[in-house]
mmCIF file of C-alpha atoms in Angstrom:
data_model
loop_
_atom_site.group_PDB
_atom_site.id
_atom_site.type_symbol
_atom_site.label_atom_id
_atom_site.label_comp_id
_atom_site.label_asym_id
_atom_site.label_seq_id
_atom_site.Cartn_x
_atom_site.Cartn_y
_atom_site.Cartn_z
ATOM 1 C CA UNK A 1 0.000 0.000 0.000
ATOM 2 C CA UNK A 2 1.176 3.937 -0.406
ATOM 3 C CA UNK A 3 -0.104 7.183 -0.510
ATOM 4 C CA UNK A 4 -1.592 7.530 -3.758
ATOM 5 C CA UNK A 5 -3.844 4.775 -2.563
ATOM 6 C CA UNK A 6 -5.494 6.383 0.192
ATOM 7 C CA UNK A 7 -6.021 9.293 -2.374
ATOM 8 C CA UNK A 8 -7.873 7.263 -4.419
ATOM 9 C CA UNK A 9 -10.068 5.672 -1.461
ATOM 10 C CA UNK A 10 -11.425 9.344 -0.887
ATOM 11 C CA UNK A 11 -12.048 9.704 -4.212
ATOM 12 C CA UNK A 12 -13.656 6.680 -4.537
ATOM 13 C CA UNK A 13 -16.042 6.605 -1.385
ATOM 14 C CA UNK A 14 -16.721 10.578 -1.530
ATOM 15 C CA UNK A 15 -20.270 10.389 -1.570
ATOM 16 C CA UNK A 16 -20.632 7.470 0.446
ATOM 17 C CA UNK A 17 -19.176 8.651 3.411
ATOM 18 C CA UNK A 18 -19.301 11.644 5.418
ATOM 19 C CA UNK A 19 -16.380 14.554 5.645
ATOM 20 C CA UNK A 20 -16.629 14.378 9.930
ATOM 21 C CA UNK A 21 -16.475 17.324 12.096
ATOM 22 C CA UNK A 22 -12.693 18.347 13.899
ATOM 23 C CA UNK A 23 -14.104 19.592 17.016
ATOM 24 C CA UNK A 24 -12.677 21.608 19.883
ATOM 25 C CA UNK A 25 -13.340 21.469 23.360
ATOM 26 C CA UNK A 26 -12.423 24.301 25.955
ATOM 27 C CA UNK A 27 -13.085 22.425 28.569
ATOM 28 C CA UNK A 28 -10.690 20.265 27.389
ATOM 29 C CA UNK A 29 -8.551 22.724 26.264
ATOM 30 C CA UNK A 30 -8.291 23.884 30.024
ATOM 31 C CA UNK A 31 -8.208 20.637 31.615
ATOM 32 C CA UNK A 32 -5.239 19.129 29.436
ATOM 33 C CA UNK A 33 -2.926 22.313 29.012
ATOM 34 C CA UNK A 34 -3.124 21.402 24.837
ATOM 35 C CA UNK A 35 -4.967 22.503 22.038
ATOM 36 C CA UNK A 36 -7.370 19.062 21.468
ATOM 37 C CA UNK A 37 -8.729 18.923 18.390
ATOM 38 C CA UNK A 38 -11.255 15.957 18.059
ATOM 39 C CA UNK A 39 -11.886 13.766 14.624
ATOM 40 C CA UNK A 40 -15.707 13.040 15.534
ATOM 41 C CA UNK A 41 -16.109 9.719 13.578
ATOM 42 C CA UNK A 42 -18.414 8.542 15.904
ATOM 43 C CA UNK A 43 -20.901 10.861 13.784
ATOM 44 C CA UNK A 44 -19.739 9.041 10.777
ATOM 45 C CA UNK A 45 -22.375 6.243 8.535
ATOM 46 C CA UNK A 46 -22.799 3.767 10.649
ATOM 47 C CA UNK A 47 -21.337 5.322 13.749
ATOM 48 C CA UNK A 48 -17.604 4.356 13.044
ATOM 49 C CA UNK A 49 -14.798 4.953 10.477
ATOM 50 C CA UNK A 50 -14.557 1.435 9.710
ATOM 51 C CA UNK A 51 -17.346 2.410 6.979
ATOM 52 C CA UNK A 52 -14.551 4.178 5.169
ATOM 53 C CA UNK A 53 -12.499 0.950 4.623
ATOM 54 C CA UNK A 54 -15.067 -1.330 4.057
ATOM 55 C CA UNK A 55 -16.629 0.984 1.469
ATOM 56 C CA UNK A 56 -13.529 1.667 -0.217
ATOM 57 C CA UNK A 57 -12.599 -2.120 -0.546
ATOM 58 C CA UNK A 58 -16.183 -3.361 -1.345
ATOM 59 C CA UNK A 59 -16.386 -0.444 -4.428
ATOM 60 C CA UNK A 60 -13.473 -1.719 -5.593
ATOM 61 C CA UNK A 61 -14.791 -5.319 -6.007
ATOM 62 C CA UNK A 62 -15.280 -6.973 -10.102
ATOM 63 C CA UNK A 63 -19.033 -7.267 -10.599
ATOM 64 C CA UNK A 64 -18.021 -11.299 -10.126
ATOM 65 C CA UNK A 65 -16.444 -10.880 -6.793
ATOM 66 C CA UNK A 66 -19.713 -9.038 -5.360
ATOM 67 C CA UNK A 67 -21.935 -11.464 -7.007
ATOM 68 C CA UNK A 68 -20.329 -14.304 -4.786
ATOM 69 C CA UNK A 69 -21.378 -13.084 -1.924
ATOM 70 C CA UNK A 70 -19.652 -10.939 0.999
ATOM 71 C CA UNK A 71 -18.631 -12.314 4.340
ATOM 72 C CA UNK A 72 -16.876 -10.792 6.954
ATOM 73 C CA UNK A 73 -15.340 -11.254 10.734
ATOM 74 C CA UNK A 74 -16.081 -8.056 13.087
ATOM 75 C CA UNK A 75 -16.579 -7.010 16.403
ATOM 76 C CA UNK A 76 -19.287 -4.310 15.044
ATOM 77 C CA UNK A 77 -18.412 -1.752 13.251
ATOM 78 C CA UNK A 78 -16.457 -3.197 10.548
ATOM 79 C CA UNK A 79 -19.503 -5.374 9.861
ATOM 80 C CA UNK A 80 -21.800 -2.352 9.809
ATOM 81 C CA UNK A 81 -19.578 -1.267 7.132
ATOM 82 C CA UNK A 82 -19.505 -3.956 5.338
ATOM 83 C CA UNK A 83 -23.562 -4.318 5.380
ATOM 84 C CA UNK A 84 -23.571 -1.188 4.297
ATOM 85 C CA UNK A 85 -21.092 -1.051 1.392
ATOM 86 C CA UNK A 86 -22.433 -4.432 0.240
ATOM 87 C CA UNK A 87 -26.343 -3.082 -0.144
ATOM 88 C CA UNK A 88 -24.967 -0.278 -1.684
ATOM 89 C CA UNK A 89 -23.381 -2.652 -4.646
ATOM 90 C CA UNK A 90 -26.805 -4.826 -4.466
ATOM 91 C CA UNK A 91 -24.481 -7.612 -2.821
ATOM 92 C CA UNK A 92 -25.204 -10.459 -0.151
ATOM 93 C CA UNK A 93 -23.006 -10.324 3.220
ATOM 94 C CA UNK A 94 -23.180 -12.648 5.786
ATOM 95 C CA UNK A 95 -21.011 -11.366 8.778
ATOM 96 C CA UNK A 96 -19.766 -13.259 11.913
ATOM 97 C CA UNK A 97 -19.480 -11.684 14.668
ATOM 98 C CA UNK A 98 -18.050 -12.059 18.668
ATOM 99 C CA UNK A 99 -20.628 -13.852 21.196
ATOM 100 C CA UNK A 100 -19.994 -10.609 22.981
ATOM 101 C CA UNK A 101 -20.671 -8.355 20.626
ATOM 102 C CA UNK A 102 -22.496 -5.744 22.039
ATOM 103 C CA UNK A 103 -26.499 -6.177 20.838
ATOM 104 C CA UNK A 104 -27.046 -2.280 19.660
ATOM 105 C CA UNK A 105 -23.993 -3.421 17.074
ATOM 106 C CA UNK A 106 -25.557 -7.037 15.886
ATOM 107 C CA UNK A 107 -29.082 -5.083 15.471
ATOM 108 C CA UNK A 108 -27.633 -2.274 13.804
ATOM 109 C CA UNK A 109 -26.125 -4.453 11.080
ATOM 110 C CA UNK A 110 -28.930 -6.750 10.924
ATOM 111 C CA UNK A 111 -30.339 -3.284 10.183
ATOM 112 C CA UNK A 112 -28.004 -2.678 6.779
ATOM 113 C CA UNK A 113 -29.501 -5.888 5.625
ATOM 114 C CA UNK A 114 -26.875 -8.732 7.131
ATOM 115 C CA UNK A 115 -27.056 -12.580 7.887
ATOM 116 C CA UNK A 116 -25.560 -12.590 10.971
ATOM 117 C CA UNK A 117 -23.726 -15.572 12.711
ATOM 118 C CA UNK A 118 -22.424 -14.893 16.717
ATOM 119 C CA UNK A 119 -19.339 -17.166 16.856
ATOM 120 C CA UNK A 120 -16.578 -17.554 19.667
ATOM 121 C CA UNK A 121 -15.546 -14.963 22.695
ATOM 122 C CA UNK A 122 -13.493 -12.579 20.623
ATOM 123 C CA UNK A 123 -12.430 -11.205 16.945
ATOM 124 C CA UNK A 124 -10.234 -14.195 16.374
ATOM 125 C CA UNK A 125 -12.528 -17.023 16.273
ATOM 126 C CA UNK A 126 -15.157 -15.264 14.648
ATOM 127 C CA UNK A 127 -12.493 -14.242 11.852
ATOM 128 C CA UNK A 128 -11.534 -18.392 11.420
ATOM 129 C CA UNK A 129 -14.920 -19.147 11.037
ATOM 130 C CA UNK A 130 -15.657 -16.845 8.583
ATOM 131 C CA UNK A 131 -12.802 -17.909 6.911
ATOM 132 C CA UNK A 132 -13.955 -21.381 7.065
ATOM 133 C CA UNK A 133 -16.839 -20.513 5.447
ATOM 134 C CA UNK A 134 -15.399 -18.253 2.609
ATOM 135 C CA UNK A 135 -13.476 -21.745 1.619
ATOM 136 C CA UNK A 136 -16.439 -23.705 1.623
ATOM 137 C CA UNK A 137 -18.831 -21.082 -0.378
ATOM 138 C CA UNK A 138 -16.423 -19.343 -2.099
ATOM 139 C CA UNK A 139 -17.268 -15.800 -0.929
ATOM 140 C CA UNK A 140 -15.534 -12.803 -1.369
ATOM 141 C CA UNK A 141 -13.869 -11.625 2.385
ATOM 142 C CA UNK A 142 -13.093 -8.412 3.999
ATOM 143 C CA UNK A 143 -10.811 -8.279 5.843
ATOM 144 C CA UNK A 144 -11.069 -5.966 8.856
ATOM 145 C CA UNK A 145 -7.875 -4.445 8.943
ATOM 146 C CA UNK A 146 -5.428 -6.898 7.056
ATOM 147 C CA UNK A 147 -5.999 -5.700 3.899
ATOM 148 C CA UNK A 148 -4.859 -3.163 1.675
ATOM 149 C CA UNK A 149 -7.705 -1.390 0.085
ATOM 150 C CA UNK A 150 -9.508 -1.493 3.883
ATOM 151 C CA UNK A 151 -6.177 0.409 5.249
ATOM 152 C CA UNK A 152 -6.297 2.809 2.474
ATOM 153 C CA UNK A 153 -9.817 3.454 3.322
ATOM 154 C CA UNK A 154 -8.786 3.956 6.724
ATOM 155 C CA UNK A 155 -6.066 6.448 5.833
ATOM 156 C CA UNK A 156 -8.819 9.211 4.347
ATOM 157 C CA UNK A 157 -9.080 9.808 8.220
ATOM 158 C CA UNK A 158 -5.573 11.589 8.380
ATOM 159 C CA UNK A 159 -6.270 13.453 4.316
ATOM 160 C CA UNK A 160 -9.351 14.917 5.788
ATOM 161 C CA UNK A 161 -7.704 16.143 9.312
ATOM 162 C CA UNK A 162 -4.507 17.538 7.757
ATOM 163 C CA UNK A 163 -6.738 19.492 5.174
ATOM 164 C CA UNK A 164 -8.782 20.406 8.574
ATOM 165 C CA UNK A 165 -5.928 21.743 10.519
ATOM 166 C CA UNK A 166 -2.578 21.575 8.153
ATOM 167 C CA UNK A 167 -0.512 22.053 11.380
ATOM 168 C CA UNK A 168 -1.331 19.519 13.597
ATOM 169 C CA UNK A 169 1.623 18.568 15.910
ATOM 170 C CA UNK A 170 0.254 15.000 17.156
ATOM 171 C CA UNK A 171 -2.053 12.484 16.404
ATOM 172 C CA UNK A 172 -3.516 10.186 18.706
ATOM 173 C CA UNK A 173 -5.133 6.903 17.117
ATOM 174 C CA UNK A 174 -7.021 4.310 18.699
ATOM 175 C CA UNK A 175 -5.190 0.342 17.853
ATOM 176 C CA UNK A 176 -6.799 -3.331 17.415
ATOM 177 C CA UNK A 177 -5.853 -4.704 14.383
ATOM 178 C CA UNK A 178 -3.942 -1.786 13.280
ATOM 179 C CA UNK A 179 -5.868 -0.673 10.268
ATOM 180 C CA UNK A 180 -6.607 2.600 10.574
ATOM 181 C CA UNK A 181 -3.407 3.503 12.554
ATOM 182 C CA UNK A 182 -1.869 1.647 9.193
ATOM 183 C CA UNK A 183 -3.447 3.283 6.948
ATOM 184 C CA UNK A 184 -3.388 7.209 8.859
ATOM 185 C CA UNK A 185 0.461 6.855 9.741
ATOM 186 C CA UNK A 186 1.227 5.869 6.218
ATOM 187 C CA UNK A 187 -0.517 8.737 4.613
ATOM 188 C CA UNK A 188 0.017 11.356 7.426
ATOM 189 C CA UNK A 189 4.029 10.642 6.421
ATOM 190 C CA UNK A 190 3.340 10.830 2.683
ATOM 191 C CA UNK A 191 1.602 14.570 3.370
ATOM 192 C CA UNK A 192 3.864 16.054 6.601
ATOM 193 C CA UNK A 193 5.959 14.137 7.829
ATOM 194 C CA UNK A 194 6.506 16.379 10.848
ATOM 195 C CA UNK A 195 3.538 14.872 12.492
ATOM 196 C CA UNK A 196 4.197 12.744 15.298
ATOM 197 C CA UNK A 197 1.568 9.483 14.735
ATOM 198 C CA UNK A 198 0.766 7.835 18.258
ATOM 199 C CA UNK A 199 -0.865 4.576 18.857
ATOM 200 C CA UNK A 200 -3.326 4.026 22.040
ATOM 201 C CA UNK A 201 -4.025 0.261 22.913
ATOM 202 C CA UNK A 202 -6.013 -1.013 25.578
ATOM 203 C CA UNK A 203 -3.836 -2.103 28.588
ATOM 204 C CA UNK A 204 -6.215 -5.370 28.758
ATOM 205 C CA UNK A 205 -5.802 -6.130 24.865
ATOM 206 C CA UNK A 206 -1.759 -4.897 24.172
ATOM 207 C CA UNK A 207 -0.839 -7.345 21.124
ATOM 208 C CA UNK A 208 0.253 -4.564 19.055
ATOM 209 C CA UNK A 209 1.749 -2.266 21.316
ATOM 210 C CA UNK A 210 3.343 -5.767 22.998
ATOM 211 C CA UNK A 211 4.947 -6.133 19.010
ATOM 212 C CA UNK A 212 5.731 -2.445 18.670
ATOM 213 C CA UNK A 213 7.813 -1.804 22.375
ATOM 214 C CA UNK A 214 8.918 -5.646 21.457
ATOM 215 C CA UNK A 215 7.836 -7.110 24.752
ATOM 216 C CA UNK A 216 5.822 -10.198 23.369
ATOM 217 C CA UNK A 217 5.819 -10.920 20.005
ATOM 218 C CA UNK A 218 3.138 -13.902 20.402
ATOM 219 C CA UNK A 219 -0.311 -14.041 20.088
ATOM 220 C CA UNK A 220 -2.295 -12.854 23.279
ATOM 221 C CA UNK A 221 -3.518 -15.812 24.829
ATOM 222 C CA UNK A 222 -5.831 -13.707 27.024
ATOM 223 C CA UNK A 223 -8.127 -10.181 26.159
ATOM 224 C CA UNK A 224 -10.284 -8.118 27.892
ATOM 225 C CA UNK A 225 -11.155 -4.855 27.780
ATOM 226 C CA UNK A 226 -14.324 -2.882 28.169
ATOM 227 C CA UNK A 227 -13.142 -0.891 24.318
ATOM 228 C CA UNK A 228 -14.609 -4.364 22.335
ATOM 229 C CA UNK A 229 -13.929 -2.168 19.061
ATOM 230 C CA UNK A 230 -10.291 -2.635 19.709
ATOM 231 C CA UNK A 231 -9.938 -6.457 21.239
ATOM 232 C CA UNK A 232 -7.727 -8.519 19.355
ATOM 233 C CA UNK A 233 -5.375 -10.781 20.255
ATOM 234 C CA UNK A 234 -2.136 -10.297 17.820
ATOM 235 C CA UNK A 235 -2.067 -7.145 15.279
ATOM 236 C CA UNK A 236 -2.418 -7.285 11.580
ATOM 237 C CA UNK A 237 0.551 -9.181 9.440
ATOM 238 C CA UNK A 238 -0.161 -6.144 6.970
ATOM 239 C CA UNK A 239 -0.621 -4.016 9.074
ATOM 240 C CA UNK A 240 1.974 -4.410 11.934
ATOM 241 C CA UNK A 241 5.089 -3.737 9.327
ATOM 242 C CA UNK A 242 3.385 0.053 8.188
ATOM 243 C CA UNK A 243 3.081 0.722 11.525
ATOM 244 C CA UNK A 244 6.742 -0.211 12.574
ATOM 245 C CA UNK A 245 8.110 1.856 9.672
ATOM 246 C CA UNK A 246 5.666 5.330 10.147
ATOM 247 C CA UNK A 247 4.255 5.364 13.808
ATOM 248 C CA UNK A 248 6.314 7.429 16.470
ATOM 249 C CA UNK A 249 5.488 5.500 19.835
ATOM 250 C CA UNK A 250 2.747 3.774 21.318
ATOM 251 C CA UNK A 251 0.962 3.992 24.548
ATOM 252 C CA UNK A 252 -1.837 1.642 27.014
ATOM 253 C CA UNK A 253 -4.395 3.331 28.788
ATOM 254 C CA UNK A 254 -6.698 1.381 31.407
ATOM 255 C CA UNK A 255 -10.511 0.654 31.385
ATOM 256 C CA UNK A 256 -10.424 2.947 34.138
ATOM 257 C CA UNK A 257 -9.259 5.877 32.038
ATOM 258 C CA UNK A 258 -11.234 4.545 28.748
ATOM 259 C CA UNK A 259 -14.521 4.890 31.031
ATOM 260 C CA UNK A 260 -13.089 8.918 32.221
ATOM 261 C CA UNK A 261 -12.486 9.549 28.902
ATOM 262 C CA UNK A 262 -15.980 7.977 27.496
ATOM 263 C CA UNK A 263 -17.821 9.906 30.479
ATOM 264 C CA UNK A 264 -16.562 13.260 29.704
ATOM 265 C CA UNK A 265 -17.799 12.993 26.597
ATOM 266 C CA UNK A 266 -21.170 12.339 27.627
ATOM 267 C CA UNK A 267 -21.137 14.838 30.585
ATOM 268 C CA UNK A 268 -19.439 17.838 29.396
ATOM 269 C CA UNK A 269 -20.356 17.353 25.381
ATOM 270 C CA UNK A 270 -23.007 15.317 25.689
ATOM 271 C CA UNK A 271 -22.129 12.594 22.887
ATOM 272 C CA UNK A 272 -21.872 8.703 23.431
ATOM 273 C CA UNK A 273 -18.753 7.264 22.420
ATOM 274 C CA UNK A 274 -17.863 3.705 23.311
ATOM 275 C CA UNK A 275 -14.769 2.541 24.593
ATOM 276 C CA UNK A 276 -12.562 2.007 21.604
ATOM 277 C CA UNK A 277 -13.401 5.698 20.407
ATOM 278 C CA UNK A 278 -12.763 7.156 23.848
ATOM 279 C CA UNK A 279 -8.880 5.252 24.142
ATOM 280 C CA UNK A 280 -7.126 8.375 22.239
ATOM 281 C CA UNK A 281 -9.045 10.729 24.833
ATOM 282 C CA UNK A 282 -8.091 9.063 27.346
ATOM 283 C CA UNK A 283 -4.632 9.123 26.517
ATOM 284 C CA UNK A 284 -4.837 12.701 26.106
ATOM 285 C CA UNK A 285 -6.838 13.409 29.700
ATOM 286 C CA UNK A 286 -4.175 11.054 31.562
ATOM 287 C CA UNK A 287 -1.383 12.172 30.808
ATOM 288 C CA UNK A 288 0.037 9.152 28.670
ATOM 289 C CA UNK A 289 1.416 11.683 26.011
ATOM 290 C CA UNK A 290 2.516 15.524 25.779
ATOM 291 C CA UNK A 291 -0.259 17.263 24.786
ATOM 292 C CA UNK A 292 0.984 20.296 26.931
ATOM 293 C CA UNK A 293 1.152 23.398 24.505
ATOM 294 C CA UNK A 294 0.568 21.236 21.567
ATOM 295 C CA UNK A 295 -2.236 20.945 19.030
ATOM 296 C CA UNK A 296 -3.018 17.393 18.967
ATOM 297 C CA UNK A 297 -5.428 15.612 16.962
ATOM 298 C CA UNK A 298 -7.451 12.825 18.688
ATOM 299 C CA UNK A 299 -9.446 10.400 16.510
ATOM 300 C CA UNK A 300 -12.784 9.632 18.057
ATOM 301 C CA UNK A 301 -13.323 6.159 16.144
ATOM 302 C CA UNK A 302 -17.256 5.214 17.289
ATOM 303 C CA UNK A 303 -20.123 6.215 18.723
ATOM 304 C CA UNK A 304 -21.527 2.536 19.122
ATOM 305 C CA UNK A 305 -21.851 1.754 22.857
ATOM 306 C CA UNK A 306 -23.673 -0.392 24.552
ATOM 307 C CA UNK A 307 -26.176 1.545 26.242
ATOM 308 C CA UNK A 308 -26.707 -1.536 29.176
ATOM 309 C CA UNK A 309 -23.415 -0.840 29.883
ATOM 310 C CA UNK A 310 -22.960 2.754 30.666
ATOM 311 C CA UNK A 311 -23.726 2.040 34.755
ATOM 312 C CA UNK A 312 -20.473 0.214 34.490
ATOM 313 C CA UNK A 313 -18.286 3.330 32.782
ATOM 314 C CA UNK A 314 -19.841 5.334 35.277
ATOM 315 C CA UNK A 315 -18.511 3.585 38.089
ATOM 316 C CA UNK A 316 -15.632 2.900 36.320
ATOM 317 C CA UNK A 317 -15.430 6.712 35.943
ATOM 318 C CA UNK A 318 -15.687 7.234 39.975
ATOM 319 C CA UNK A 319 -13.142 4.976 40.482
ATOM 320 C CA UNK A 320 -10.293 6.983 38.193
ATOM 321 C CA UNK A 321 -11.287 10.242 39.942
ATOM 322 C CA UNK A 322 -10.381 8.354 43.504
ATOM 323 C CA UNK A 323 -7.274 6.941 42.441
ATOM 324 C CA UNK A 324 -6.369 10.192 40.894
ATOM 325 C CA UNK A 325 -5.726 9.480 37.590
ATOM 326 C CA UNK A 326 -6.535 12.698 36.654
ATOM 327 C CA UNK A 327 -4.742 15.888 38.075
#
């Protein structure tokens, strides 16, 4: 993948997708010392920017590949993307999905016109038995993050924030799979280089930051995290080398400080964002980067919670102000 592809993904989906808002906060302004800018792609088609890579990879499909069918692995908003894309070419998709997966995300993409199948406790067995199933029927898969066209999809995120602001300083991007901190870092690079590209990982679902600092390079035997957008348990073989070469560091931040981060969002400007779109916040709010005297970008992936769990960020919430996470 380079550049010139993720120019031609937002020529390809513009139309399809929306151009999201880059949002300031004075609140947060004040409260971090930093000029936040916020990427709202929680106000995005289908709640999430994962519509940008599945639309740009299901577009580019033969008329033969999209008659076979689409299937797909996804925690939720991936497969809301794909639903999406594939009604838009006329197309069947049959998506499997986490037992976990929150129910607001498996009704929403029932919604876009998916056969949905709930398989296994997290991304990974979904994804083999979707793969199973693509050898059996011969279907046409889309990949979440592992794939080229999906990445380059992703990476209209960082052409529409550098033509927002052209002198961003930092940008903070939320990590599972890697495709969309792939696809960003790759084109940020490409456009202005001077931008310093920083991944956020859940602390309970590290396998790419694990690969990145080089602390475990194994498969994740064990995940959990209350940001379900972003648990996986090993990165992206496509992925994982972009982000070597063009991200700048990497950084955890706890469920306690996803659930902060998720909370002021609802409290102080009142929109929903679930826990994978809240992990670049909450880097931000708890001091895991520099963001003192800096304009940094923060990509706020999803708005798809799962409104029966919002008692638990709250408490989650009251337990970071105790311990003092935040100054």
């Amino acid at each position: 993948m380079n550049s010139a592809e993720v120019v031609e993904a937002m020529e390809r989906i513009s139309g399809q997708v929306h151009r999201t808002p880059l949002k300031q906060s004075s609140t947060l302004n004040a409260f971090t010392g930093g000029t936040i800018y916020m990427k709202m792609e929680n106000m995005q088609r289908t709640g999430s920017f994962k519509v940008r890579g599945a639309m740009n990879k299901v577009m580019s499909l033969t008329g033969e590949e999209a008659a076979r069918g689409i299937i797909c692995a996804s925690a939720g908003n991936h497969a809301q993307g794909v639903a999406l894309a594939a009604s838009q070419r006329n197309a069947s998709s049959k998506i499997f999905m986490p037992k976990r997966t929150p129910s607001a995300k498996v009704e929403a993409t029932k919604h876009y016109g998916a056969n949905i199948v709930l398989e296994g406790e997290t991304y990974h067995e979904a994804y083999h038995a979707a793969v199973g199933e693509m050898k059996e029927k011969g279907s046409t898969f889309v990949h979440a993050f592992d794939d080229p066209k999906v990445m380059a999809g992703q990476g209209t995120v960082a052409l529409e924030m550098l033509q927002q602001l052209s002198d961003l300083e930092t940008i903070l991007v939320p990590v599972g799979g890697g495709g969309l901190l792939a696809g960003m870092a790759l084109a940020v690079k490409a456009f202005n280089p001077k931008v310093n590209i920083i991944g956020v990982q859940a602390l309970g679902a590290p396998a790419t930051y694990n690969f990145f600092t080089g602390k475990n390079k194994g498969s994740l035997n064990h995940v959990h995290t209350i940001a379900d957008g972003i648990l996986v348990k090993k990165p992206g073989e496509l992925t994982f080398p972009i982000i070597r070469k063009y991200v700048d560091d990497m950084v955890t931040v706890t469920d306690e400080e996803i659930s902060y981060a998720m909370m002021f969002m609802l409290q102080r400007e009142k929109t929903l964002v679930e826990g994978a779109g809240a992990a670049s916040l909450a880097a931000a709010i708890c001091h895991k980067v520099k963001v003192h005297g800096k304009k940094v970008g923060c990509v706020i992936s999803g708005g798809n919670a799962d409104p029966s769990k919002i008692p638990v960020y709250r408490e989650l919430s009251k337990m970071v102000r105790q311990l003092h996470y935040i100054g």
